[in-house]
Structure formats: C-alpha cells, structure tokens
Amino acid sequence: MRKVRFSNIDPVKTEKTLNHFKRWRQERARKLKLKDYSFVVPNVKPDLTYLDHNHKEPSITWIGHSTFFIQHSGLNIVTDPVWSGQMAMNKRLAPPGIPITDMPPVDIVLVSHSHYDHLSISSLRRLTGSKTLLVPAGLKAKLQMKGFFKVKEFHWWETATIRGVKFTFVPSQHWTRRTPWDMNRSHWGGWVIEPVTPEGKKDENPDFQLTDTPFTEVPHLDVPTDAPSADSLVERSGRPVVSASPTIYFAGDSGYFQGFKEIGRRFPIDVALMPIGAYDPEWFMGPQHVSPEQALQAFIDTGAGWFVPMHYGSFKLADDTPREALDRLEKGRETHKLEQERIVVLPHGETWRLSGK
C-alpha cells in the first residue's frame, strides 16, 4: 500500500534544492561576521516547589525553544520535548529553564512535528511520569519502535479529552523529515488546550473551510536605532491575570498562512505561544517559519488575548539572532498599536501563573 505523504493547506513549496542551500551558504558566510550574539535570553531560578505541588492552577513555564511546561486542570503537560545541549554542530545558546532532572512527572506530551529541534527521543526518555504522547498522524509507529506505547496520533482538527482537558490538533504550514526516506511521511501542526465545554453547550466544530481571502504579504519592518531593546522587553515585570481555565494555543512551527484565521474562528484563545525565530533569510525560511511581523499578524488573526514568543534564543537554526527577533517583535507591536501587556516575553524558567494565584 502506498504510504501517505502529507501536504499544506496553502499552495506553497517548502522543499529546497541544492541551489537554494548553496545560495544560503554563500550569503551566510558574509552575514554571520556582522551578527551580534552577545544577547542571551536570561534564565531565572524555577519555582520548583510551586510546580511540584500545583495540582489545580494553570501556569506556563518556558523551558526554551518550543519546549514549555504547562499545568492545566491538574495535568502536567510538556510541548515539543528538547533538552538537548546542541543541535547539529551548534551548541545551545542558553540552558533550559528547568533542568530535566528537576522536572515534575509529566502526564501529557504534545508533539508538533518530527524535526529534531522539536522532538528529542533522549529527552522524552528522561522525562518521568505516565507520559501519554499526543502526536501528528504518521508518528505513532515510529515512536512505538522507540519503546513508547502510550501514543495517540491525530489528523488536523481531531481531538482527545483527558481528565477534563480537551486537546485539538490544528493546522500549521510546515514540513517534516527525520531520515532521508521519510519526507512528509508524518504530519505537522499546533495544539489547542482548552477546558472541556460545560454540559449543554455546543462543542462540535464545523467542517474546516478556508475563506477566499487572498494572502496578504506581511511587510518586513526596519528597526530604528531608538527602538526599545530586547533587554527591556524581557525585563518587564508583572504578569497579567488571564483565567482559572484558559484556552492555550501552541502554534508549533509554521509559515504564515490563512489557517491562523480559521483557528481563531474555532477557538476563544486566551494565550498564544507563537514562534518568532529562524526566519532569516526570509526568501529561504518564509514558507515554513514566520518572521516576527508575521507572527504578530498570526496572533491578530487568531484573536488571542496574549502572545508568548518562542522558537528563538536556544539554537542557531538560521541567520537571525535572539536580539533581532525581539527587536522586530517590539517594533511590530508598536506598528499594530498593541498594548505592551499583551506581549509576554518570558525568560527561561519563569512560571507565569495564569490565574494570578
């Protein structure tokens, strides 16, 4: 039987040729000499006592890159588990927010796709707890071969309810490969985490239909020299109170696409965890990685209340730096006239208590 090969909703090409890589390598040799990597995402001491004993209140702790530790309705949830010290030849830029040896037991692992910077088998093995894995279609058999048997796989818009929390696998624009032979043989996407709808309210989602709205190019915004620095963004104190039962959207990895609007139409999202890094050069990365400006547009498309940036500051996956990503994010926020409080830039290790408790 012919194996399934997955594709994106929008008609984009994510496959790259040898000529693409040659052009990137030539450009990179010139650009990287001018890059400043002195800014490092700060780490704060994690509140392990709170995390170990919290069995009720919702919270979000950024481990780094696309790895979060989320507590919701008594469940301990990890997204895209990667505690690796390096990615290919590049060492990690900042240590994980919580050492893996200090992690509380994990109930649920959410995987967005199979790329190595989003799914580390060694990290997954080292996490303790019951660890039910919710993964994209096409990954279950591979993980079972690695010795993980509590695995559920999903196509877009499929759901599972576990101990009062509903998990929905939603579209993104990306691609997958872990070996030379499995290009797009497993799917990719994001996850929406929400409390179960109270009995009596409508809970069924209508069939997915994209609107006819044409793709809008999200412009690059040059950052002036007097723009607020990345340091000031991270150092803002005080965190907003969201809800005792929030809906959280973990976007995974994605280029900008019209599906963000549909996700926002289907879910009343409180907090969106959105990627902002690995976008440069944009001619190369654009189909699969949003720029900071595109991430903001995606955030607006979803109608979410708060934006937490991710997918920057841990690994050198492209030519942008953590400072560039955050500076462009701040400039974009000003351009869209979004309140400062709606962009919550977490240091590694800080726990944002969403209910304020």
GROMACS .gro file of C-alpha atoms in nm, residues 26-347:
model
  322
   26GLN     CA    1   2.723   3.197   0.031
   27GLU     CA    2   2.509   3.469   0.186
   28ARG     CA    3   2.560   3.333   0.536
   29ALA     CA    4   2.940   3.343   0.510
   30ARG     CA    5   2.918   3.720   0.465
   31LYS     CA    6   2.635   3.796   0.710
   32LEU     CA    7   2.742   3.599   1.015
   33LYS     CA    8   3.059   3.805   1.051
   34LEU     CA    9   2.839   4.104   1.130
   35LYS     CA   10   2.600   3.927   1.369
   36ASP     CA   11   2.593   4.008   1.741
   37TYR     CA   12   2.515   3.709   1.964
   38SER     CA   13   2.601   3.885   2.289
   39PHE     CA   14   2.237   3.898   2.399
   40VAL     CA   15   2.131   3.574   2.565
   41VAL     CA   16   1.778   3.500   2.683
   42PRO     CA   17   1.801   3.526   3.063
   43ASN     CA   18   1.738   3.231   3.292
   44VAL     CA   19   1.564   3.269   3.627
   45LYS     CA   20   1.557   3.012   3.904
   46PRO     CA   21   1.244   2.800   3.853
   47ASP     CA   22   0.990   2.780   4.133
   48LEU     CA   23   1.010   2.403   4.168
   49THR     CA   24   0.821   2.397   4.496
   50TYR     CA   25   0.520   2.560   4.332
   51LEU     CA   26   0.539   2.340   4.022
   52ASP     CA   27   0.573   2.019   4.223
   53HIS     CA   28   0.271   2.097   4.441
   54ASN     CA   29   0.044   2.278   4.196
   55HIS     CA   30  -0.241   2.044   4.106
   56LYS     CA   31  -0.507   2.297   4.015
   57GLU     CA   32  -0.396   2.638   3.888
   58PRO     CA   33  -0.297   2.698   3.523
   59SER     CA   34   0.063   2.800   3.458
   60ILE     CA   35   0.316   2.828   3.175
   61THR     CA   36   0.693   2.786   3.216
   62TRP     CA   37   0.925   2.832   2.920
   63ILE     CA   38   1.199   2.570   2.909
   64GLY     CA   39   1.343   2.705   2.584
   65HIS     CA   40   1.291   2.699   2.207
   66SER     CA   41   0.945   2.533   2.163
   67THR     CA   42   0.952   2.343   2.491
   68PHE     CA   43   0.704   2.460   2.755
   69PHE     CA   44   0.590   2.307   3.081
   70ILE     CA   45   0.218   2.380   3.105
   71GLN     CA   46  -0.004   2.300   3.402
   72HIS     CA   47  -0.376   2.290   3.330
   73SER     CA   48  -0.661   2.143   3.536
   74GLY     CA   49  -0.424   1.919   3.730
   75LEU     CA   50  -0.237   1.791   3.422
   76ASN     CA   51   0.137   1.838   3.371
   77ILE     CA   52   0.195   1.898   3.001
   78VAL     CA   53   0.519   1.932   2.802
   79THR     CA   54   0.532   2.063   2.446
   80ASP     CA   55   0.798   1.957   2.192
   81PRO     CA   56   1.042   1.799   2.442
   82VAL     CA   57   1.400   1.910   2.367
   83TRP     CA   58   1.661   1.945   2.644
   84SER     CA   59   1.948   1.875   2.401
   85GLY     CA   60   2.276   2.054   2.462
   86GLN     CA   61   2.330   2.115   2.094
   87MET     CA   62   2.156   2.095   1.758
   88ALA     CA   63   2.376   1.953   1.480
   89MET     CA   64   2.709   2.137   1.525
   90ASN     CA   65   2.563   2.432   1.720
   91LYS     CA   66   2.575   2.435   2.098
   92ARG     CA   67   2.274   2.555   2.291
   93LEU     CA   68   2.281   2.934   2.341
   94ALA     CA   69   2.114   2.928   2.685
   95PRO     CA   70   2.047   2.645   2.932
   96PRO     CA   71   1.695   2.500   2.968
   97GLY     CA   72   1.470   2.687   3.208
   98ILE     CA   73   1.425   2.374   3.419
   99PRO     CA   74   1.692   2.102   3.420
  100ILE     CA   75   1.536   1.781   3.301
  101THR     CA   76   1.637   1.610   3.626
  102ASP     CA   77   1.420   1.861   3.817
  103MET     CA   78   1.110   1.824   3.601
  104PRO     CA   79   0.790   1.719   3.780
  105PRO     CA   80   0.624   1.399   3.650
  106VAL     CA   81   0.465   1.457   3.310
  107ASP     CA   82   0.113   1.342   3.218
  108ILE     CA   83   0.088   1.463   2.856
  109VAL     CA   84   0.349   1.530   2.587
  110LEU     CA   85   0.235   1.733   2.286
  111VAL     CA   86   0.446   1.700   1.971
  112SER     CA   87   0.402   1.946   1.685
  113HIS     CA   88   0.616   1.759   1.431
  114SER     CA   89   0.914   1.529   1.394
  115HIS     CA   90   1.205   1.769   1.338
  116TYR     CA   91   1.492   1.717   1.580
  117ASP     CA   92   1.460   2.061   1.739
  118HIS     CA   93   1.101   1.971   1.833
  119LEU     CA   94   1.126   1.605   1.924
  120SER     CA   95   1.427   1.464   2.110
  121ILE     CA   96   1.392   1.093   2.184
  122SER     CA   97   1.659   1.107   2.455
  123SER     CA   98   1.478   1.398   2.626
  124LEU     CA   99   1.150   1.211   2.600
  125ARG     CA  100   1.302   0.903   2.764
  126ARG     CA  101   1.437   1.104   3.056
  127LEU     CA  102   1.107   1.268   3.147
  128THR     CA  103   0.930   1.090   3.432
  129GLY     CA  104   0.558   1.029   3.476
  130SER     CA  105   0.290   0.843   3.282
  131LYS     CA  106   0.365   1.038   2.961
  132THR     CA  107   0.078   0.991   2.719
  133LEU     CA  108   0.211   1.118   2.384
  134LEU     CA  109  -0.023   1.311   2.153
  135VAL     CA  110   0.144   1.327   1.812
  136PRO     CA  111   0.072   1.408   1.447
  137ALA     CA  112  -0.051   1.135   1.215
  138GLY     CA  113   0.233   0.919   1.089
  139LEU     CA  114   0.446   0.936   1.405
  140LYS     CA  115   0.284   0.673   1.625
  141ALA     CA  116   0.455   0.369   1.470
  142LYS     CA  117   0.796   0.538   1.479
  143LEU     CA  118   0.761   0.619   1.847
  144GLN     CA  119   0.639   0.269   1.929
  145MET     CA  120   0.953   0.135   1.765
  146LYS     CA  121   1.147   0.353   2.013
  147GLY     CA  122   0.964   0.192   2.306
  148PHE     CA  123   0.683   0.442   2.368
  149PHE     CA  124   0.345   0.271   2.373
  150LYS     CA  125   0.109   0.532   2.522
  151VAL     CA  126   0.079   0.719   2.194
  152LYS     CA  127  -0.225   0.870   2.024
  153GLU     CA  128  -0.191   1.020   1.677
  154PHE     CA  129  -0.406   1.287   1.517
  155HIS     CA  130  -0.503   1.440   1.187
  156TRP     CA  131  -0.589   1.811   1.177
  157TRP     CA  132  -0.895   1.905   1.385
  158GLU     CA  133  -0.910   1.571   1.566
  159THR     CA  134  -0.947   1.591   1.943
  160ALA     CA  135  -0.894   1.398   2.264
  161THR     CA  136  -1.029   1.476   2.609
  162ILE     CA  137  -0.812   1.370   2.901
  163ARG     CA  138  -0.913   1.436   3.262
  164GLY     CA  139  -1.125   1.736   3.178
  165VAL     CA  140  -0.890   1.894   2.926
  166LYS     CA  141  -0.957   1.890   2.552
  167PHE     CA  142  -0.663   1.874   2.311
  168THR     CA  143  -0.714   1.960   1.943
  169PHE     CA  144  -0.451   1.916   1.673
  170VAL     CA  145  -0.472   2.218   1.443
  171PRO     CA  146  -0.306   2.304   1.111
  172SER     CA  147   0.024   2.480   1.054
  173GLN     CA  148   0.232   2.540   0.743
  174HIS     CA  149   0.549   2.336   0.759
  175TRP     CA  150   0.705   2.002   0.656
  176THR     CA  151   0.875   1.703   0.822
  177ARG     CA  152   1.176   1.478   0.785
  178ARG     CA  153   1.392   1.278   1.028
  179THR     CA  154   1.563   1.049   0.777
  180PRO     CA  155   1.644   1.074   0.404
  181TRP     CA  156   1.344   0.847   0.333
  182ASP     CA  157   1.054   0.993   0.529
  183MET     CA  158   0.995   1.338   0.379
  184ASN     CA  159   0.644   1.450   0.484
  185ARG     CA  160   0.550   1.096   0.591
  186SER     CA  161   0.425   1.236   0.921
  187HIS     CA  162   0.214   1.546   0.970
  188TRP     CA  163   0.277   1.881   1.141
  189GLY     CA  164   0.059   2.126   1.328
  190GLY     CA  165  -0.014   2.302   1.654
  191TRP     CA  166  -0.225   2.221   1.959
  192VAL     CA  167  -0.513   2.394   2.133
  193ILE     CA  168  -0.553   2.316   2.501
  194GLU     CA  169  -0.890   2.405   2.649
  195PRO     CA  170  -1.116   2.309   2.938
  196VAL     CA  171  -1.398   2.077   2.844
  197THR     CA  172  -1.707   2.268   2.736
  198PRO     CA  173  -1.968   2.267   3.015
  199GLU     CA  174  -2.252   2.023   2.956
  200GLY     CA  175  -2.525   2.164   2.742
  201LYS     CA  176  -2.310   2.395   2.531
  202LYS     CA  177  -2.232   2.322   2.169
  203ASP     CA  178  -1.893   2.153   2.138
  204GLU     CA  179  -1.884   2.033   1.778
  205ASN     CA  180  -1.656   2.211   1.533
  206PRO     CA  181  -1.792   2.274   1.182
  207ASP     CA  182  -1.607   2.134   0.885
  208PHE     CA  183  -1.288   2.322   0.812
  209GLN     CA  184  -1.323   2.566   0.525
  210LEU     CA  185  -1.071   2.832   0.434
  211THR     CA  186  -1.210   3.168   0.333
  212ASP     CA  187  -1.139   3.317  -0.008
  213THR     CA  188  -0.940   3.599   0.149
  214PRO     CA  189  -0.618   3.636  -0.052
  215PHE     CA  190  -0.283   3.600   0.118
  216THR     CA  191  -0.159   3.932   0.249
  217GLU     CA  192   0.213   3.989   0.246
  218VAL     CA  193   0.325   4.091   0.595
  219PRO     CA  194   0.596   4.353   0.547
  220HIS     CA  195   0.941   4.350   0.699
  221LEU     CA  196   0.979   4.637   0.944
  222ASP     CA  197   1.318   4.802   0.976
  223VAL     CA  198   1.403   4.855   1.341
  224PRO     CA  199   1.518   5.211   1.412
  225THR     CA  200   1.812   5.271   1.643
  226ASP     CA  201   1.586   5.420   1.910
  227ALA     CA  202   1.352   5.120   1.925
  228PRO     CA  203   1.307   4.954   2.267
  229SER     CA  204   1.576   4.692   2.316
  230ALA     CA  205   1.529   4.319   2.354
  231ASP     CA  206   1.660   4.354   2.708
  232SER     CA  207   1.379   4.591   2.809
  233LEU     CA  208   1.120   4.359   2.656
  234VAL     CA  209   1.235   4.061   2.860
  235GLU     CA  210   1.278   4.258   3.180
  236ARG     CA  211   0.924   4.392   3.201
  237SER     CA  212   0.793   4.293   3.540
  238GLY     CA  213   0.445   4.185   3.636
  239ARG     CA  214   0.235   3.931   3.452
  240PRO     CA  215  -0.132   3.970   3.360
  241VAL     CA  216  -0.404   3.759   3.517
  242VAL     CA  217  -0.573   3.554   3.244
  243SER     CA  218  -0.816   3.292   3.369
  244ALA     CA  219  -0.853   2.996   3.602
  245SER     CA  220  -0.948   2.783   3.299
  246PRO     CA  221  -0.769   2.933   2.996
  247THR     CA  222  -0.755   2.819   2.636
  248ILE     CA  223  -0.393   2.796   2.523
  249TYR     CA  224  -0.276   2.774   2.162
  250PHE     CA  225   0.068   2.620   2.099
  251ALA     CA  226   0.143   2.702   1.735
  252GLY     CA  227   0.435   2.465   1.682
  253ASP     CA  228   0.637   2.559   1.371
  254SER     CA  229   0.472   2.744   1.085
  255GLY     CA  230   0.497   2.983   0.799
  256TYR     CA  231   0.226   3.247   0.770
  257PHE     CA  232  -0.097   3.107   0.622
  258GLN     CA  233  -0.469   3.170   0.620
  259GLY     CA  234  -0.529   2.884   0.865
  260PHE     CA  235  -0.449   3.112   1.159
  261LYS     CA  236  -0.780   3.290   1.096
  262GLU     CA  237  -0.970   2.962   1.099
  263ILE     CA  238  -0.805   2.857   1.425
  264GLY     CA  239  -0.914   3.187   1.576
  265ARG     CA  240  -1.267   3.140   1.444
  266ARG     CA  241  -1.298   2.799   1.609
  267PHE     CA  242  -1.142   2.871   1.950
  268PRO     CA  243  -1.164   3.157   2.204
  269ILE     CA  244  -0.788   3.164   2.260
  270ASP     CA  245  -0.652   3.330   2.573
  271VAL     CA  246  -0.277   3.272   2.530
  272ALA     CA  247  -0.095   3.203   2.202
  273LEU     CA  248   0.254   3.054   2.214
  274MET     CA  249   0.395   3.172   1.881
  275PRO     CA  250   0.733   3.120   1.706
  276ILE     CA  251   0.937   3.428   1.613
  277GLY     CA  252   1.283   3.289   1.526
  278ALA     CA  253   1.468   3.104   1.247
  279TYR     CA  254   1.322   3.331   0.978
  280ASP     CA  255   1.638   3.475   0.816
  281PRO     CA  256   1.695   3.460   0.520
  282GLU     CA  257   1.326   3.511   0.460
  283TRP     CA  258   1.342   3.404   0.094
  284PHE     CA  259   1.457   3.062   0.223
  285MET     CA  260   1.273   3.027   0.554
  286GLY     CA  261   0.949   3.209   0.472
  287PRO     CA  262   0.730   2.914   0.369
  288GLN     CA  263   0.795   2.727   0.696
  289HIS     CA  264   0.891   2.990   0.957
  290VAL     CA  265   0.708   3.314   1.034
  291SER     CA  266   0.905   3.634   1.080
  292PRO     CA  267   0.832   3.834   1.398
  293GLU     CA  268   0.599   4.060   1.197
  294GLN     CA  269   0.416   3.762   1.052
  295ALA     CA  270   0.390   3.607   1.399
  296LEU     CA  271   0.218   3.924   1.519
  297GLN     CA  272  -0.021   3.913   1.224
  298ALA     CA  273  -0.094   3.547   1.301
  299PHE     CA  274  -0.159   3.643   1.663
  300ILE     CA  275  -0.404   3.911   1.549
  301ASP     CA  276  -0.565   3.660   1.311
  302THR     CA  277  -0.632   3.419   1.597
  303GLY     CA  278  -0.788   3.689   1.815
  304ALA     CA  279  -0.586   3.567   2.114
  305GLY     CA  280  -0.553   3.779   2.425
  306TRP     CA  281  -0.182   3.737   2.497
  307PHE     CA  282   0.124   3.648   2.290
  308VAL     CA  283   0.419   3.450   2.427
  309PRO     CA  284   0.712   3.435   2.181
  310MET     CA  285   0.909   3.112   2.140
  311HIS     CA  286   1.139   2.936   1.890
  312TYR     CA  287   1.427   3.179   1.944
  313GLY     CA  288   1.723   3.207   2.177
  314SER     CA  289   1.815   2.839   2.216
  315PHE     CA  290   1.974   2.727   1.889
  316LYS     CA  291   2.130   2.886   1.581
  317LEU     CA  292   1.894   2.742   1.322
  318ALA     CA  293   1.908   3.033   1.078
  319ASP     CA  294   2.082   3.370   1.040
  320ASP     CA  295   1.873   3.583   1.276
  321THR     CA  296   1.979   3.647   1.636
  322PRO     CA  297   1.762   3.647   1.951
  323ARG     CA  298   1.800   4.024   1.979
  324GLU     CA  299   1.693   4.083   1.621
  325ALA     CA  300   1.383   3.868   1.669
  326LEU     CA  301   1.276   4.050   1.985
  327ASP     CA  302   1.355   4.398   1.849
  328ARG     CA  303   1.147   4.332   1.537
  329LEU     CA  304   0.868   4.193   1.754
  330GLU     CA  305   0.863   4.511   1.960
  331LYS     CA  306   0.864   4.734   1.656
  332GLY     CA  307   0.579   4.532   1.510
  333ARG     CA  308   0.383   4.568   1.833
  334GLU     CA  309   0.419   4.945   1.812
  335THR     CA  310   0.313   4.946   1.447
  336HIS     CA  311  -0.002   4.747   1.528
  337LYS     CA  312  -0.060   4.964   1.837
  338LEU     CA  313  -0.093   4.661   2.062
  339GLU     CA  314  -0.073   4.719   2.437
  340GLN     CA  315   0.264   4.624   2.588
  341GLU     CA  316   0.096   4.390   2.835
  342ARG     CA  317  -0.035   4.166   2.556
  343ILE     CA  318   0.319   4.057   2.460
  344VAL     CA  319   0.451   3.842   2.745
  345VAL     CA  320   0.822   3.775   2.688
  346LEU     CA  321   0.926   3.509   2.936
  347PRO     CA  322   1.279   3.437   3.048
   0.00000   0.00000   0.00000
